[in-house]
Coordinates of C-alpha atoms in Angstrom, one line a residue:
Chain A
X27 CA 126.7 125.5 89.9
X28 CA 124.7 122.8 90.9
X29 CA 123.1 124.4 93.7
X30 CA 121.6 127.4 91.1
X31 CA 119.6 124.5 89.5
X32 CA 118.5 122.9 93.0
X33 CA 116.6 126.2 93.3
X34 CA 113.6 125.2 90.5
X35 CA 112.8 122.0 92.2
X36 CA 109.3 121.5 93.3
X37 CA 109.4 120.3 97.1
X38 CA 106.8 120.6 99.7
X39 CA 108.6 122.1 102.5
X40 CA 105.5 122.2 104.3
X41 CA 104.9 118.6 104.0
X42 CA 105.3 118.0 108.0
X43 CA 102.8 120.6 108.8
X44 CA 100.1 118.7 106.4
X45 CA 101.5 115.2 107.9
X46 CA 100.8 116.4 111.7
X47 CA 97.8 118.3 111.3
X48 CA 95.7 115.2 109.4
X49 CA 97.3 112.8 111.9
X50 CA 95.9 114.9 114.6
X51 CA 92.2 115.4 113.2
X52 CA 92.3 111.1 112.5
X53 CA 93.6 110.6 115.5
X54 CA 90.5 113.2 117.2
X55 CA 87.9 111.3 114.8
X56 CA 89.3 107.7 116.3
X57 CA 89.0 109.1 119.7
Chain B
X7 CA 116.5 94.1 74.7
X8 CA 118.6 96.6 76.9
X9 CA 117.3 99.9 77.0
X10 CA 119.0 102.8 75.1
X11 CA 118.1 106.7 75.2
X12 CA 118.8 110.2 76.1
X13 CA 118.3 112.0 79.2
X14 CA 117.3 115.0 79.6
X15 CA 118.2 117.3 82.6
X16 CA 120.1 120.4 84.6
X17 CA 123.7 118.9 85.3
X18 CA 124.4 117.3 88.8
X19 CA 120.8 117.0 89.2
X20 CA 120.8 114.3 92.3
X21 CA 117.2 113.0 90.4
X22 CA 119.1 112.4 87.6
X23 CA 121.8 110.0 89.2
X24 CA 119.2 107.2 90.1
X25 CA 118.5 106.4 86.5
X26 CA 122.2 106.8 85.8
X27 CA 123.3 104.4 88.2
X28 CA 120.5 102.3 87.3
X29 CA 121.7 101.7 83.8
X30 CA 125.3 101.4 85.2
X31 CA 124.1 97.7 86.5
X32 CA 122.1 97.0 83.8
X33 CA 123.6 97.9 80.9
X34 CA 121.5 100.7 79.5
X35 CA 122.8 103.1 77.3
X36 CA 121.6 106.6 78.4
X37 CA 122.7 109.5 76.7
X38 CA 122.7 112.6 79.1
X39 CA 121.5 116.0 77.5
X40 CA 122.4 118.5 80.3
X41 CA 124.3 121.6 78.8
X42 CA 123.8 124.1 75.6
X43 CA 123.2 123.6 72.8
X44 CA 121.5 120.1 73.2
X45 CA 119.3 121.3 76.5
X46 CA 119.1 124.1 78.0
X47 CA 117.3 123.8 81.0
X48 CA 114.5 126.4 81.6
X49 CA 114.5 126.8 77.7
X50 CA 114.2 123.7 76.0
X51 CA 111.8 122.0 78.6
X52 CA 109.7 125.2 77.7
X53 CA 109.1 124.2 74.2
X54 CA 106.9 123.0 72.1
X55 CA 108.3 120.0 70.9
X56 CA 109.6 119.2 74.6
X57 CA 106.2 119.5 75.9
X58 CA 104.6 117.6 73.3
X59 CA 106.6 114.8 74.5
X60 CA 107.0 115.6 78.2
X61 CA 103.8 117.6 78.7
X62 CA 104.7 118.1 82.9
X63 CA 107.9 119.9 81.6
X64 CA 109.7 118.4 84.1
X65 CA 113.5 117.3 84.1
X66 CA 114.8 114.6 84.2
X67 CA 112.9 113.3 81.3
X68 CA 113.7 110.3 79.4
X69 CA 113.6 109.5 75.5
X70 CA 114.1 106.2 74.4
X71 CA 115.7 105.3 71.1
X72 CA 112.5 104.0 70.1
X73 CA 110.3 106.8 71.0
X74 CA 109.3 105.8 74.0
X75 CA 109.0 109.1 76.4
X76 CA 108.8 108.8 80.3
X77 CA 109.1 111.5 83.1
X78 CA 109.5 111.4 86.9
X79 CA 112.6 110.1 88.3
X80 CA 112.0 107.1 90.4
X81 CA 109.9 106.0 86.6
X82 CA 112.9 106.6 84.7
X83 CA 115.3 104.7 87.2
X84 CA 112.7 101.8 87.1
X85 CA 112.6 101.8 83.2
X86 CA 116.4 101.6 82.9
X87 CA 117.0 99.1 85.5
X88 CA 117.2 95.0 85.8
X89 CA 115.2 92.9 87.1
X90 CA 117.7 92.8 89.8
X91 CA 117.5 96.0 90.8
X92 CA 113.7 95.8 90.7
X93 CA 113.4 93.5 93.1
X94 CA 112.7 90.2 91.2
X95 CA 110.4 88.5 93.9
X96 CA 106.9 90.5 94.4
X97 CA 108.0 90.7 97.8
X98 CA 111.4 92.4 97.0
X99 CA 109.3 94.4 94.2
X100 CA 106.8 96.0 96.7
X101 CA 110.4 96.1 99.7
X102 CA 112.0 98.7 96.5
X103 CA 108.8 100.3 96.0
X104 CA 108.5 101.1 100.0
X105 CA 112.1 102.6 100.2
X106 CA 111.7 104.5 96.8
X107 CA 108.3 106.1 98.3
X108 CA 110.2 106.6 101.9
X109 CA 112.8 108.4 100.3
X110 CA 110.5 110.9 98.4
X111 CA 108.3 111.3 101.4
X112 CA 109.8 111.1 104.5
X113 CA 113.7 112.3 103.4
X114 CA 113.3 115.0 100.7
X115 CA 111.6 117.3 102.8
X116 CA 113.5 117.9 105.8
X117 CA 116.5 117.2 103.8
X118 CA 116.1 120.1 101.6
X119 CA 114.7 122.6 104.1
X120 CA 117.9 121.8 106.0
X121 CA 120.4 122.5 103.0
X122 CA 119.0 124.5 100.4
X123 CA 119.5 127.5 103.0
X124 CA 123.3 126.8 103.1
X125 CA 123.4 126.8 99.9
X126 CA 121.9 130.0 99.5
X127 CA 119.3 129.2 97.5
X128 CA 116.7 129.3 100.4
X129 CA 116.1 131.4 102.9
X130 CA 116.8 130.6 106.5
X131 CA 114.7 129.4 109.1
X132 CA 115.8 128.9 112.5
X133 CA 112.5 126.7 113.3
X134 CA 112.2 125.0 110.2
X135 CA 115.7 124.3 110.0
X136 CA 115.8 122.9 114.2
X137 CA 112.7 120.7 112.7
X138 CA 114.4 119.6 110.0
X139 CA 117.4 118.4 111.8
X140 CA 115.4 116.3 114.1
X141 CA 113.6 114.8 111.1
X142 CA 116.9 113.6 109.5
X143 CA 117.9 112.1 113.0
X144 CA 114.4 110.1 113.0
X145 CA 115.4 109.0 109.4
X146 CA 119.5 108.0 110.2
X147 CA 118.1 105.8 113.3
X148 CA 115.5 104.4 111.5
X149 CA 118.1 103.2 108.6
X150 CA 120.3 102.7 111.1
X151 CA 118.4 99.9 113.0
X152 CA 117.0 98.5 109.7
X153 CA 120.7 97.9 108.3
X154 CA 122.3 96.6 111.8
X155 CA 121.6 93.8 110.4
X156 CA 121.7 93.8 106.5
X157 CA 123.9 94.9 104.1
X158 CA 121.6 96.6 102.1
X159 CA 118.0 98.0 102.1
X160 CA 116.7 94.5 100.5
X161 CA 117.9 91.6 99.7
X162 CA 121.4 90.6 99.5
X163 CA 122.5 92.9 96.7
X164 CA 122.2 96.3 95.3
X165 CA 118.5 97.5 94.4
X166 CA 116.9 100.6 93.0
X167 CA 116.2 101.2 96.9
X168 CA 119.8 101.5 97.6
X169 CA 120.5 103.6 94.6
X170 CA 117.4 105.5 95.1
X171 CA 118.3 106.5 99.0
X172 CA 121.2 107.1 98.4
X173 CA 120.9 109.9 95.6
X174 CA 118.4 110.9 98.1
X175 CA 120.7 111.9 101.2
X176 CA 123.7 112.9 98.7
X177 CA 123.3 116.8 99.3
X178 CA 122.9 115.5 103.3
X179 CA 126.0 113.8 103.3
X180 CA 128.1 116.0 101.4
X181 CA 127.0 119.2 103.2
X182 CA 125.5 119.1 106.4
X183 CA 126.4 115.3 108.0
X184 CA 129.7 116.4 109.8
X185 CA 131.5 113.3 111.7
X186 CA 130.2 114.2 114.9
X187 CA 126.5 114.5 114.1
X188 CA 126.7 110.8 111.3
X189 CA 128.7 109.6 114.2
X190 CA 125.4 107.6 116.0
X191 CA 124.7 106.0 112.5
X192 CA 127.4 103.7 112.0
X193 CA 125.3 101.4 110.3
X194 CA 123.8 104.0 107.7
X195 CA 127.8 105.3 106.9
X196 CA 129.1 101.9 106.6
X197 CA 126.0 101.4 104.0
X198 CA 126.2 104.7 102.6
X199 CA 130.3 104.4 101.7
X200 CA 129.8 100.6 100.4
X201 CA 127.4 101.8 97.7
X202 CA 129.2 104.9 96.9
X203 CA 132.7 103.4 96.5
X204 CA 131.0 100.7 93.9
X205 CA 132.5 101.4 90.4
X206 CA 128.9 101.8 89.2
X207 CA 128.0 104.6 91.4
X208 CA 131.4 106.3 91.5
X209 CA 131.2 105.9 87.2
X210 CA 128.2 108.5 87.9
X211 CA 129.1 110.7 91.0
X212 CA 133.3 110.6 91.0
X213 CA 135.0 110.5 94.4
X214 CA 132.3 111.6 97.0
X215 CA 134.0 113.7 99.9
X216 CA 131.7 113.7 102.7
X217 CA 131.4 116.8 104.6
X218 CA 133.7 117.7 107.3
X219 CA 132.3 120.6 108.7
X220 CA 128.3 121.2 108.7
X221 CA 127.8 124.1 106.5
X222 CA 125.9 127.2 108.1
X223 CA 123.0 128.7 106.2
X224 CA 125.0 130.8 103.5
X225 CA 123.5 134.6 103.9
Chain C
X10 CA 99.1 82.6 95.0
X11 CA 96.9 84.9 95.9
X12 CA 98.1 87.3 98.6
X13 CA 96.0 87.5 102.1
X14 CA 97.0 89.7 104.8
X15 CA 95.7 92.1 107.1
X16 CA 96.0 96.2 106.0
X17 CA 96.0 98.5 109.3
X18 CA 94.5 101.9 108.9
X19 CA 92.2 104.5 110.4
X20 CA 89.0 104.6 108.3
X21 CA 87.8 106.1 105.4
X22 CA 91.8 106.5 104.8
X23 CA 91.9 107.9 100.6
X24 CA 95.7 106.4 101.0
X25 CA 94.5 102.3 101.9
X26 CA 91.6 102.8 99.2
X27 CA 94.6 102.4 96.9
X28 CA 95.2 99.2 98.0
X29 CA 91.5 97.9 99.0
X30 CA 90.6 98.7 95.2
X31 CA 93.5 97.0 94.0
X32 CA 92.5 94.0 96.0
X33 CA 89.3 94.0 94.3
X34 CA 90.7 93.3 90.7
X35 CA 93.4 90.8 91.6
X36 CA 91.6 88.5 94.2
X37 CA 93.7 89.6 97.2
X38 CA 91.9 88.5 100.4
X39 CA 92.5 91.6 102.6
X40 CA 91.2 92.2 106.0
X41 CA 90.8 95.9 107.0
X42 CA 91.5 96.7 110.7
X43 CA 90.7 100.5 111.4
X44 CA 89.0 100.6 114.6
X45 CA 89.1 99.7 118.7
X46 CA 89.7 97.1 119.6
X47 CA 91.5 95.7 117.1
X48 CA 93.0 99.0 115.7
X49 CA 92.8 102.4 117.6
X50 CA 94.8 104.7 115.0
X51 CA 96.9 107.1 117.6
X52 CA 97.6 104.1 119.7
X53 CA 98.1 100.8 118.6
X54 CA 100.3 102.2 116.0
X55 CA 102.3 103.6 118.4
X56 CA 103.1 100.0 120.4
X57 CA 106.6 98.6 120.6
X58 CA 105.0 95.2 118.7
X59 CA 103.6 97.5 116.0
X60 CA 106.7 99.4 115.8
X61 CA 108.5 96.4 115.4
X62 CA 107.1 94.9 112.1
X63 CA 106.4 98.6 110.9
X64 CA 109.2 101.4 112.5
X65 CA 107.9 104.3 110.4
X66 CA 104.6 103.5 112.4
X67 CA 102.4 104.9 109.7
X68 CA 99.2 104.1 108.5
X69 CA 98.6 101.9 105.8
X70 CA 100.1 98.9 107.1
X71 CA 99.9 95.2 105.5
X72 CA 100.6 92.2 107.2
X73 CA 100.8 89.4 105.2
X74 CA 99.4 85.5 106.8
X75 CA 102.5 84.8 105.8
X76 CA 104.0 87.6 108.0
X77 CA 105.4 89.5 105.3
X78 CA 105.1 93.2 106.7
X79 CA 105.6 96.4 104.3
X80 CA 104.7 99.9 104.7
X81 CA 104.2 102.9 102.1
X82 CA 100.8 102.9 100.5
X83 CA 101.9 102.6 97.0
X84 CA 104.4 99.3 98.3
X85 CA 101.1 98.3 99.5
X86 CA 99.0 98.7 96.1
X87 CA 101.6 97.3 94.5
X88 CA 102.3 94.4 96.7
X89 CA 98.3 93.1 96.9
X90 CA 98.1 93.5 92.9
X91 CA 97.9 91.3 90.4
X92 CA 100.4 92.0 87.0
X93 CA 97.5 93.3 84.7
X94 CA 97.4 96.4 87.6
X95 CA 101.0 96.8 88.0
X96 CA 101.8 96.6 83.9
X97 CA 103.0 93.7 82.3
X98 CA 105.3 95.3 80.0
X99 CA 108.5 97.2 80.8
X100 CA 106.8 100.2 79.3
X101 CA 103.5 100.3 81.4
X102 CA 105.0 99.6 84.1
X103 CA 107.0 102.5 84.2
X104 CA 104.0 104.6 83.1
X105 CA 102.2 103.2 86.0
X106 CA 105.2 104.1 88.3
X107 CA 105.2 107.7 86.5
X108 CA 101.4 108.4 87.4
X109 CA 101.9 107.3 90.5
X110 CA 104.9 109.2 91.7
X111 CA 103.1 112.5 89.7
X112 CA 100.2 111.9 91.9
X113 CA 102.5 111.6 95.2
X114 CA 104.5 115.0 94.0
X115 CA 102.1 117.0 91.5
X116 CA 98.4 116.4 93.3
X117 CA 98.5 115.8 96.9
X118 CA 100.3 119.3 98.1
X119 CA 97.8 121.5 96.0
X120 CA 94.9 119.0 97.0
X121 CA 95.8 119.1 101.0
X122 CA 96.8 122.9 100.9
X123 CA 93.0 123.5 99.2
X124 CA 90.3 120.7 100.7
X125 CA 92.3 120.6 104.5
X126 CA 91.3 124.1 105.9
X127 CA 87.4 123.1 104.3
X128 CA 87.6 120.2 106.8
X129 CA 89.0 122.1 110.0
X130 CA 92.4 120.3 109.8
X131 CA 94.5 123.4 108.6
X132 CA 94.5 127.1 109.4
X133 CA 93.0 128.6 105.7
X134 CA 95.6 130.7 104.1
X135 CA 94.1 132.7 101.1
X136 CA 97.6 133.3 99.2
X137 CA 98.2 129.5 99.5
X138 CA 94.8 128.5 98.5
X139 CA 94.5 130.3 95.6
X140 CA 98.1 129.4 94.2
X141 CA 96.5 125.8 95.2
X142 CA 93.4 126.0 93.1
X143 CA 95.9 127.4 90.4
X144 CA 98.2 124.0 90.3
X145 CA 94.8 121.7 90.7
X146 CA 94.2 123.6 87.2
X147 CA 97.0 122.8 85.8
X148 CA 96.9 119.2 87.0
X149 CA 93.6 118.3 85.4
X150 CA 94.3 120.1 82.5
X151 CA 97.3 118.0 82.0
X152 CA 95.3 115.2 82.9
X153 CA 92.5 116.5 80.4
X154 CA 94.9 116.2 77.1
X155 CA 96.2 113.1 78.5
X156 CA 92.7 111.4 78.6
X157 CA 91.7 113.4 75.4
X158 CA 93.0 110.5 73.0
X159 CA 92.6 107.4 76.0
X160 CA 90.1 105.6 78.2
X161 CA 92.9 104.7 80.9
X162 CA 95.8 106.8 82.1
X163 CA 98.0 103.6 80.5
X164 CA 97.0 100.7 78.2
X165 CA 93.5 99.8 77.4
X166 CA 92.5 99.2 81.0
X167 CA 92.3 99.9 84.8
X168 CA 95.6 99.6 86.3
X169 CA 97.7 101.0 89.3
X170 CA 97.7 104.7 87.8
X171 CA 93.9 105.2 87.4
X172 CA 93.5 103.8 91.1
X173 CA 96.2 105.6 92.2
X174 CA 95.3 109.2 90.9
X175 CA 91.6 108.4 91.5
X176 CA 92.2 108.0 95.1
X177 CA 94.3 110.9 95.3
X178 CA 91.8 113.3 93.4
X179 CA 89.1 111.8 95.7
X180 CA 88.5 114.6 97.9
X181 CA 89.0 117.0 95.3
X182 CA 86.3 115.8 94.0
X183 CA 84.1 115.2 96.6
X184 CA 84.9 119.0 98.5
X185 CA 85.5 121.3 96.3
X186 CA 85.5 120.6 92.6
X187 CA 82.1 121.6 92.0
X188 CA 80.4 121.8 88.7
X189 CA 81.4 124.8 87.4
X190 CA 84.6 124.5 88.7
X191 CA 84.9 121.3 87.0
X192 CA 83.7 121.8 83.6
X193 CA 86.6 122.3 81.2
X194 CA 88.1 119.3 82.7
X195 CA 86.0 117.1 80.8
X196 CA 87.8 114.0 80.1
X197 CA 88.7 114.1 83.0
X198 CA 85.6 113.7 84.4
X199 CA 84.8 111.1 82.4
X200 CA 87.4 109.0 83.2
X201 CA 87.3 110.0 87.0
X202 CA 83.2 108.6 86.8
X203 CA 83.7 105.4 84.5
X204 CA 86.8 104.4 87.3
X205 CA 84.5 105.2 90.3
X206 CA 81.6 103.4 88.9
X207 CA 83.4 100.2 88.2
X208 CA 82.2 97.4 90.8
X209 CA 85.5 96.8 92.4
X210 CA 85.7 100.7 93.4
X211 CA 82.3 100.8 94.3
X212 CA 83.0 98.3 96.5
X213 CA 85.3 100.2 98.6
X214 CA 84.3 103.6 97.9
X215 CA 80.5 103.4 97.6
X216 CA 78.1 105.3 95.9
X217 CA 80.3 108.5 95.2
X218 CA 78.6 112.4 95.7
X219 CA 80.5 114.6 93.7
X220 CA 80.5 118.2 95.2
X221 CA 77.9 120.8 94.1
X222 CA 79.1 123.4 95.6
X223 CA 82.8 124.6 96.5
X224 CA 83.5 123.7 100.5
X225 CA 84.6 127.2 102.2
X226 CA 87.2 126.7 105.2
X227 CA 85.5 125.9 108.1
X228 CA 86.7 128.1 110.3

């Protein structure tokens, strides 16, 4: 029951793709 | 003045149980508005009078008796709490603020990319899922060393930070955390079953069984 | 007493604006290390002595003089600020607390998924730009009604919530919100351009450029 709600949240799955890759291009800018 | 309103959202919605709690220590009276007639979720936070009020659409929303109208969870939670649970110090304020941003940022995501699949209401992804898993681990020792030696997240007493990490690794704990992966974590279990067995968080979430067997993506 | 401390970042970092801005309104004496040798982002943050006062071992970091460490940039914000910022009233501050998680959860996936692949720091992916450009829409639009009947997201003046969803709309603005793009958002962009001009964001943002014309991945 719950679980057929859970479905309509809004969560960024991709969030540790987006976290890594703009670590990785500040860490390149700092050198 | 304590607080007193309605909440509005799907039932056993984990967002919901922070502001719950919440009120639980301080005293709030919240009205929940989770089932037909009085909400329907996906019809009522459609509407225009919802919207009007609530323009993200978004549930849980919250209503006070005096018209006061506030949406996002970790807003609500804050609204209905104590001081207490705030963090009364600007130090303790800012400590409940970190954890309450930690948990949205840092747990949510892997969390959910690990569970929703075995719930069925994902689809499954070996990689994502392998990723997620190690995330979680990061997370548990991280906790883990930051509660060796306290009792709770801040302080010396229950805060929004407990409450709000807590209703943030529920689904974890009650579906995927068998005994011999939360085994490392002793300090994160020993946290995690203090809260949950206080009579203000078992008033909102009952007798939490914690899972016994780590449930396999549900084809 | 004024806070003082020292806030570790890698430069030009839209997430420690939040705090540097915040700063500038309540007389917080913050010292900004972002580069060799005192800070070499990919490195220092990566030390056990780092890692010890900060375990997540992200960037923003505050230190305070009187060695109070905290993590999180909205902990941060919240921590240099002065009450006026955070709201002095139950209410307000539970409407700052709203904006700000809505920025955390409503802007910065949409923003990242459309301005990242402009800069070279994601693969472009038409399907999930457009849908991106779709949900920026509905964000200033939202924003647009808000700001339709107000100066400031809450109260009568600057707090938390306009530098919060300022600094997260940042490099909308700057990349790829171009004029036309722009236009039915006016309030918005009223708002957005009375915030950025005010002295104490000038003085950690400069003289802001807003785009003229729509940044194309960069393959």
């Amino acid at each position: 029951m719950a679980a057929n709600f859970l479905v309509h949240e809004k969560i960024w799955f991709e969030k540790f793709k987006y976290d890594d890759a703009e670590k990785r291009y500040y860490e390149q800018i700092n050198g | 003045m304590a607080v007193a309103g309605t909440l509005y959202t799907y039932p056993e919605n984990w967002r919901a149980f922070k502001a719950l709690i919440a009120a639980q220590y301080s005293g709030a009276a919240v009205k929940v508005l989770s089932t037909p007639p009085q909400f329907h979720f996906g019809q009522t936070n459609k509407t225009p009078e919802f919207l009007k009020k609530f323009p993200v659409g978004k549930v849980p929303a919250f209503e006070g008796e005096d018209g006061f109208c506030i949406f996002e969870s970790n807003a609500i939670a804050h609204y209905v709490s104590s001081d207490e649970l705030r963090g009364k110090s600007k130090e303790a304020a800012a400590q409940v603020l970190q954890w309450v941003s930690f948990a949205d940022s840092d747990i949510v995501p892997p969390a959910s990319t690990w569970v929703f699949p075995t719930l069925g209401i994902m689809q499954y992804n070996k990689q994502a899922t392998e990723y997620a898993k190690e995330e979680v681990k990061r997370i548990l020792t991280l906790l883990d060393c930051h509660l060796k030696t306290r009792t709770f997240l801040v302080g010396e007493r229950i805060t929004l930070a407990d409450i709000t990490v807590v209703c943030t690794l529920l689904w974890l704990y009650k579906q995927v955390l068998e005994p011999s992966f939360r085994q490392p974590y002793g300090n994160v279990n020993r946290w995690f079953v203090t809260c949950v067995n206080q009579p203000q968080f078992k008033a909102i979430l009952g007798e939490l069984k914690l899972c016994e067997k780590m449930a396999q993506f549900d084809a």
